[in-house]
PDB file of C-alpha atoms in Angstrom:
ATOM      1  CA  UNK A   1     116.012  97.272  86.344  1.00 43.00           C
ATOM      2  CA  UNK A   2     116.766  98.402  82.730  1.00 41.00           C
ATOM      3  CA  UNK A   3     120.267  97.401  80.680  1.00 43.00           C
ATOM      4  CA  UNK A   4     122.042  99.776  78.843  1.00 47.00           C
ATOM      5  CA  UNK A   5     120.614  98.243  75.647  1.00 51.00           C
ATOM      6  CA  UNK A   6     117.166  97.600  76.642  1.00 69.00           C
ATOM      7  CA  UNK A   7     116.084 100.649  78.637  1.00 86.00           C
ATOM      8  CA  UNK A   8     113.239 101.434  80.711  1.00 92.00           C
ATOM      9  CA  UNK A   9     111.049  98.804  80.587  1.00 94.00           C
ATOM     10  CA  UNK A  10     108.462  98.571  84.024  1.00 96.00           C
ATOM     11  CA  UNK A  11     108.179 101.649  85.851  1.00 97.00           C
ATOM     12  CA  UNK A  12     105.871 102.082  88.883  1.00 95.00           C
ATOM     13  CA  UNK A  13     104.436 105.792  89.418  1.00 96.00           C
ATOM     14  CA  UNK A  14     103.055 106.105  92.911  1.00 93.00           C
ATOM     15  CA  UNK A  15     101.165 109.048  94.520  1.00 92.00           C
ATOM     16  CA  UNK A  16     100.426 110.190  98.274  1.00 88.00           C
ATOM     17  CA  UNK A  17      98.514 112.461  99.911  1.00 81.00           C
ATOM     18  CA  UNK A  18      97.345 113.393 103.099  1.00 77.00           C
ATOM     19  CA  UNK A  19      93.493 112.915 103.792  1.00 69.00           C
ATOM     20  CA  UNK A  20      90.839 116.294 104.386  1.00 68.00           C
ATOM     21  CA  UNK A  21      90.188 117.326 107.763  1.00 66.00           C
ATOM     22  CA  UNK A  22      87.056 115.348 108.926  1.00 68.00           C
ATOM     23  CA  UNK A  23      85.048 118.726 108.110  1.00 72.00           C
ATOM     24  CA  UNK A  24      85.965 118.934 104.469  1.00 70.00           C
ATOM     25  CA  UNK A  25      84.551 116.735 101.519  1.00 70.00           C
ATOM     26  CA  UNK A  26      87.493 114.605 100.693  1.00 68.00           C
ATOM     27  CA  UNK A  27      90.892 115.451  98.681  1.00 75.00           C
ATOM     28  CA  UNK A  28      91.243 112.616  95.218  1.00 79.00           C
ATOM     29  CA  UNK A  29      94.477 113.246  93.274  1.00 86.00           C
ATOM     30  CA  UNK A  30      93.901 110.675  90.264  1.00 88.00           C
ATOM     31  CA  UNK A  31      96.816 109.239  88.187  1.00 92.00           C
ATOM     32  CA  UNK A  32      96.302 109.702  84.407  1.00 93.00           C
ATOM     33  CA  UNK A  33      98.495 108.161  81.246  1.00 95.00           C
ATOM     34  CA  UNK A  34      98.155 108.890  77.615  1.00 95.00           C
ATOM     35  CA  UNK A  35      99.866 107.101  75.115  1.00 95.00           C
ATOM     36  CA  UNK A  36     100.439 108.189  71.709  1.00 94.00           C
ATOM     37  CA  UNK A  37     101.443 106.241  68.211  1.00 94.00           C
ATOM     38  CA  UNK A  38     104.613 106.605  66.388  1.00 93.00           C
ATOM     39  CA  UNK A  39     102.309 108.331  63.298  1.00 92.00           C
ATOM     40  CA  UNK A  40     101.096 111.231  65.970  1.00 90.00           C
ATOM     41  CA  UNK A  41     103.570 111.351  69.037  1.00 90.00           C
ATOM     42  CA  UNK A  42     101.937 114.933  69.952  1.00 89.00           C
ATOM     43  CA  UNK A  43      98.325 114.343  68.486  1.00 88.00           C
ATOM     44  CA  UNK A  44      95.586 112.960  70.355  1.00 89.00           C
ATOM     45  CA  UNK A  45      96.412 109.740  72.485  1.00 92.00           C
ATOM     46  CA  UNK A  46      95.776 106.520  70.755  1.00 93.00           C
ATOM     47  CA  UNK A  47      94.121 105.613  74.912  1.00 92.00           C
ATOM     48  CA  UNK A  48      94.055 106.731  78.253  1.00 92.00           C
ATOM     49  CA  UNK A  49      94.508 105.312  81.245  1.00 91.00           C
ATOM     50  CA  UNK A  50      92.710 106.696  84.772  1.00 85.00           C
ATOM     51  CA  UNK A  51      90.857 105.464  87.431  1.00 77.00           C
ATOM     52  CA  UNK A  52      88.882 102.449  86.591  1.00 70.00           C
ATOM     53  CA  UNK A  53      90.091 101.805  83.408  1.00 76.00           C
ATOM     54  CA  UNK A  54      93.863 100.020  82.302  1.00 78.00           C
ATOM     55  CA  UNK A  55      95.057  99.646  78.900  1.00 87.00           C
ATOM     56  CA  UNK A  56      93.306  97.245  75.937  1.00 84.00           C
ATOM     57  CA  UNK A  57      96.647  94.770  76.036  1.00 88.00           C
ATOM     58  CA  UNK A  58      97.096  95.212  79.810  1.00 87.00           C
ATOM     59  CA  UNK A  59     100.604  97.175  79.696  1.00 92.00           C
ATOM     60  CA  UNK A  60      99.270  99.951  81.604  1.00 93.00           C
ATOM     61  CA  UNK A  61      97.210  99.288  84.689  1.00 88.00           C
ATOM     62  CA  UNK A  62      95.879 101.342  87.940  1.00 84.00           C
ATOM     63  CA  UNK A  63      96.692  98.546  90.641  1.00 74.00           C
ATOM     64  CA  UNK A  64      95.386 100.882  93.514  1.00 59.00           C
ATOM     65  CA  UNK A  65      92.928 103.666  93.221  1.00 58.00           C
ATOM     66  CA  UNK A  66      92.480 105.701  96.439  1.00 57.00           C
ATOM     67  CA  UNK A  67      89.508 108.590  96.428  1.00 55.00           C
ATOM     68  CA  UNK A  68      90.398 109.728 100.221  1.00 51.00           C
ATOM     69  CA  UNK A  69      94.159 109.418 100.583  1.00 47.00           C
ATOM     70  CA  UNK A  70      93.407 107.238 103.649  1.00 55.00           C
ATOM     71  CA  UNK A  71      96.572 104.821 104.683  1.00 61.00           C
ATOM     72  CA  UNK A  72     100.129 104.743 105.329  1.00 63.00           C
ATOM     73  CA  UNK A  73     102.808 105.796 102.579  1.00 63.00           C
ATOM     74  CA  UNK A  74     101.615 106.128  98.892  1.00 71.00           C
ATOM     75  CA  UNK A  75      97.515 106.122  98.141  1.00 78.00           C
ATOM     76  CA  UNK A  76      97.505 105.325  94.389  1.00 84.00           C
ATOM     77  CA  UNK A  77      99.429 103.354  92.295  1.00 89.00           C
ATOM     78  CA  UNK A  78      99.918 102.331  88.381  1.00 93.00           C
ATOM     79  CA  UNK A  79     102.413 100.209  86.548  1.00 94.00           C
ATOM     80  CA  UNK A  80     103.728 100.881  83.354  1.00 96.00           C
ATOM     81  CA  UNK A  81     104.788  98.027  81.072  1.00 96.00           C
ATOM     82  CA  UNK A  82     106.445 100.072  78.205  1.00 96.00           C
ATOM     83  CA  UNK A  83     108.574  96.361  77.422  1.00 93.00           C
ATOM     84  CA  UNK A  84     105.807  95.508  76.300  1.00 94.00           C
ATOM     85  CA  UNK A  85     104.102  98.032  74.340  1.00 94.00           C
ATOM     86  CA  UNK A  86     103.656  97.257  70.436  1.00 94.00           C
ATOM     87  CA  UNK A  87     105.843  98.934  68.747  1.00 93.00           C
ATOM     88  CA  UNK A  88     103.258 101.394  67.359  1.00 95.00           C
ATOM     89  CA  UNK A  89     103.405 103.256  70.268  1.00 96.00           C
ATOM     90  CA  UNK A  90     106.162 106.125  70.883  1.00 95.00           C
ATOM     91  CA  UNK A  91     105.634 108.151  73.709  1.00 95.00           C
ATOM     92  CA  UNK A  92     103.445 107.971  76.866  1.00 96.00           C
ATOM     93  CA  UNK A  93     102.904 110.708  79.267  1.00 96.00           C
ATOM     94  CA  UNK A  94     102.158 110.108  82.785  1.00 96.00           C
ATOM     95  CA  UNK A  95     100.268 112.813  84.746  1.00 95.00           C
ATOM     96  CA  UNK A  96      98.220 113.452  88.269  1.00 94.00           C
ATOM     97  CA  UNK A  97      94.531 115.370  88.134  1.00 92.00           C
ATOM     98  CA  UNK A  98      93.331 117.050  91.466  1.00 90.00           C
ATOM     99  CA  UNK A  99      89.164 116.065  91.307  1.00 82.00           C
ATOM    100  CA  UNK A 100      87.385 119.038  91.398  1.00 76.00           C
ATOM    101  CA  UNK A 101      83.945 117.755  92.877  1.00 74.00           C
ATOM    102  CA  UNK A 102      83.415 120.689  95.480  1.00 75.00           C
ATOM    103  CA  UNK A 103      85.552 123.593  93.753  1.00 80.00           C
ATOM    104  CA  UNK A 104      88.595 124.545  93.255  1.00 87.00           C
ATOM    105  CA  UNK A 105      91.453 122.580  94.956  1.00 88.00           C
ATOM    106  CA  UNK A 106      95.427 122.680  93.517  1.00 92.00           C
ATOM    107  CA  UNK A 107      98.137 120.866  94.959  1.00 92.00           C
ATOM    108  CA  UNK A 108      99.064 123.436  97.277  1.00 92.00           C
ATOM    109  CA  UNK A 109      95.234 122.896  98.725  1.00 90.00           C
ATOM    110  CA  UNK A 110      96.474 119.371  99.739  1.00 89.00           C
ATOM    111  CA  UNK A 111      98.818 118.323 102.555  1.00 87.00           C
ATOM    112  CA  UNK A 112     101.829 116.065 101.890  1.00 88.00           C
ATOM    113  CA  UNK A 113     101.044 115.321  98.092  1.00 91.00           C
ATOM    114  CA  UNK A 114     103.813 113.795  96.296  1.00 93.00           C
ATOM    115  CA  UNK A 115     105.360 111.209  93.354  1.00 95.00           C
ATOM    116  CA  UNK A 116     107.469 108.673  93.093  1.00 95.00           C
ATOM    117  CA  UNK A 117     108.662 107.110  89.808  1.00 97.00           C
ATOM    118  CA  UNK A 118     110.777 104.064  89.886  1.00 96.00           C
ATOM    119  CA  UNK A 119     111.876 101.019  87.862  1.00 96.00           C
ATOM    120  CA  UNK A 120     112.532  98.080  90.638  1.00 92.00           C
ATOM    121  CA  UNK A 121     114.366  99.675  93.462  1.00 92.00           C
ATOM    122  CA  UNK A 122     115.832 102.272  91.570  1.00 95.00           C
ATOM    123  CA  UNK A 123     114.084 105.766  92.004  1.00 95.00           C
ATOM    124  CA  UNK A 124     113.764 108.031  88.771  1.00 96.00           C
ATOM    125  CA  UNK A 125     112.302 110.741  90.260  1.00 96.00           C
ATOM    126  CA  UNK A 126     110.334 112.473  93.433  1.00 95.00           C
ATOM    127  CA  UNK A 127     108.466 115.608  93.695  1.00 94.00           C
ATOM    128  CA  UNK A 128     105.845 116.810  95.993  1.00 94.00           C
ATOM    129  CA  UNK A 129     104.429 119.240  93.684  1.00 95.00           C
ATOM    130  CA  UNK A 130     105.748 122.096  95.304  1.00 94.00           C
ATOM    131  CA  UNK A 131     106.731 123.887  91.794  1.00 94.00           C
ATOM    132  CA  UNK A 132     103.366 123.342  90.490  1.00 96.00           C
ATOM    133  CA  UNK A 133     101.162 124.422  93.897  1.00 96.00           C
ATOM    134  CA  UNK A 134      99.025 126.520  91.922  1.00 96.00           C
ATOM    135  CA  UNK A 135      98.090 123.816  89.970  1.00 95.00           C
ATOM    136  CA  UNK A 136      95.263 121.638  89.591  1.00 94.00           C
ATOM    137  CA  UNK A 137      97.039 119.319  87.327  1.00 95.00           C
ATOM    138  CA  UNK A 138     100.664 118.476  86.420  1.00 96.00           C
ATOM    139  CA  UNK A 139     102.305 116.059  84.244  1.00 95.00           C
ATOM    140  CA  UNK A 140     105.405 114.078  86.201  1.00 96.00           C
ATOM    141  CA  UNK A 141     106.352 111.812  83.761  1.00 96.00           C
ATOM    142  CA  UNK A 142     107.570 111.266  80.103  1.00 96.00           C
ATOM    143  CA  UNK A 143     108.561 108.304  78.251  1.00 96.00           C
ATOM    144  CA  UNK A 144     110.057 107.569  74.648  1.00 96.00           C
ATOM    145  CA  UNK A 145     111.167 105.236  72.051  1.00 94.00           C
ATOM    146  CA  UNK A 146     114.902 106.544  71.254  1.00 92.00           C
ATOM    147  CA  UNK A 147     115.903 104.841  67.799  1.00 88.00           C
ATOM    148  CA  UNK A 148     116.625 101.689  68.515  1.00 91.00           C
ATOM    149  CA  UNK A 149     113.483 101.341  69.960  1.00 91.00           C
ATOM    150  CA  UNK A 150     114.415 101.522  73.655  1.00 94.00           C
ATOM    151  CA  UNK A 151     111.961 103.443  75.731  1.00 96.00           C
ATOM    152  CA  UNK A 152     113.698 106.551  77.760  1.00 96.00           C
ATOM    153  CA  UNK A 153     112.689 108.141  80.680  1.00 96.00           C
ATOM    154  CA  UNK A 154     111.980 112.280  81.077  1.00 94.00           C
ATOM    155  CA  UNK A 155     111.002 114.316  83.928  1.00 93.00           C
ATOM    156  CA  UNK A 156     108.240 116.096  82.954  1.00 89.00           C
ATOM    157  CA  UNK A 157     107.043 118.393  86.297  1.00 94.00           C
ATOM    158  CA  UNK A 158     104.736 120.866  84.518  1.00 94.00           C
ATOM    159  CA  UNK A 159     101.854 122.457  85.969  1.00 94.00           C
ATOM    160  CA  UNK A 160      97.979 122.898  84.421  1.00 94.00           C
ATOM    161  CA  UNK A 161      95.168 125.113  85.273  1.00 92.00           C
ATOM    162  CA  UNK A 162      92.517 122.201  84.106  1.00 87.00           C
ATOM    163  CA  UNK A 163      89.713 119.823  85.359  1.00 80.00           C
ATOM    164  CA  UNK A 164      90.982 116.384  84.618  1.00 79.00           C
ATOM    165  CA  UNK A 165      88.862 115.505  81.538  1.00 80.00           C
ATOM    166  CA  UNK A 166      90.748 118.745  80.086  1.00 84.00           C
ATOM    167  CA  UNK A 167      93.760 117.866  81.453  1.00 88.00           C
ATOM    168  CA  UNK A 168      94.005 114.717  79.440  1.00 83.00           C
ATOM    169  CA  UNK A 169      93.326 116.751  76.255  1.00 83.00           C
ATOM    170  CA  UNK A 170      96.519 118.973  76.910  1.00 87.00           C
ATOM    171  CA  UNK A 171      98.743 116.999  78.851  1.00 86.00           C
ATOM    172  CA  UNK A 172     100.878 116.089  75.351  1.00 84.00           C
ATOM    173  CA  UNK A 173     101.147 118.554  73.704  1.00 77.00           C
ATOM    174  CA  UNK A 174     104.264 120.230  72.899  1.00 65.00           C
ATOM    175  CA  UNK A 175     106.267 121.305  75.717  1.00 59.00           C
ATOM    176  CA  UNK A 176     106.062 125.404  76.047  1.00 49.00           C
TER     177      UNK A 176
END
């Protein structure tokens, strides 16, 4: 859990869904992070993180990577060590992708989707995407250095019409 002096400094971002109907290809919702330099806080992310991949110093990692949403409770999970992040780095933004491999599919498309953000036992935030059904992408997350260098924590529910390689081309930029 954070201090008053230190911040936010491991948060967990966890996401559920309910598997397809046996009939239907299966549903992937995909948890995506982009983190962005000091220099260029609304540029082009100094890395991503997704499925498969975690960050080059090991901050940011995807500890569970479901493509079905097959088990109990949440189906993918990443860890964000922003503690630990050099301090070149100012903002990361923490979003979820709906895979489009046989058409179009939004949240509202999915049964039971939903986020959790927490730090330890303490919750930050849940949604279950209801305010962005139409999309096919959202963002959930934001997170800062304030001036003393103290990472802060933002909602950040905001919906996107895009494919997730798009997605992580748009997800930080400048809130509308």
């Amino acid at each position: 859990m954070s201090s008053p002096n230190k911040g936010v400094e491991k948060v967990e971002v966890a996401v559920r869904w309910d598997p397809s109907p046996s009939e239907s290809s299966p549903h992937d919702l995909d948890i995506i992070a982009a983190t962005y330099t000091a220099d260029d806080p609304h540029g082009e992310p100094a890395y991503i993180v997704h499925f498969d991949s975690r960050s080059p110093d090991g901050t940011i990692n995807l500890s569970r990577d479901s493509r079905t949403g097959l088990g109990l409770g949440y189906d993918e999970v990443m860890t964000l060590e922003l503690g630990r992040l050099a301090s070149s780095y100012a903002r990361v933004v923490v979003g979820v992708a709906v895979q489009q491999h046989s058409g179009r599919r939004t949240f509202g498309d999915i049964a039971r989707t939903g986020v959790r953000i927490r730090e330890g036992y303490v919750e930050l935030a849940e949604h279950d995407f209801s305010g962005v059904s139409g999309a096919t992408a959202a963002t959930v997350a934001e997170f800062t250095r304030n001036g003393t260098g103290a990472w802060e924590f933002r909602e950040r529910l905001r919906g996107f019409d895009a494919d997730p390689e798009s997605f992580t081309r748009l997800m930080g930029g400048t809130p509308v």
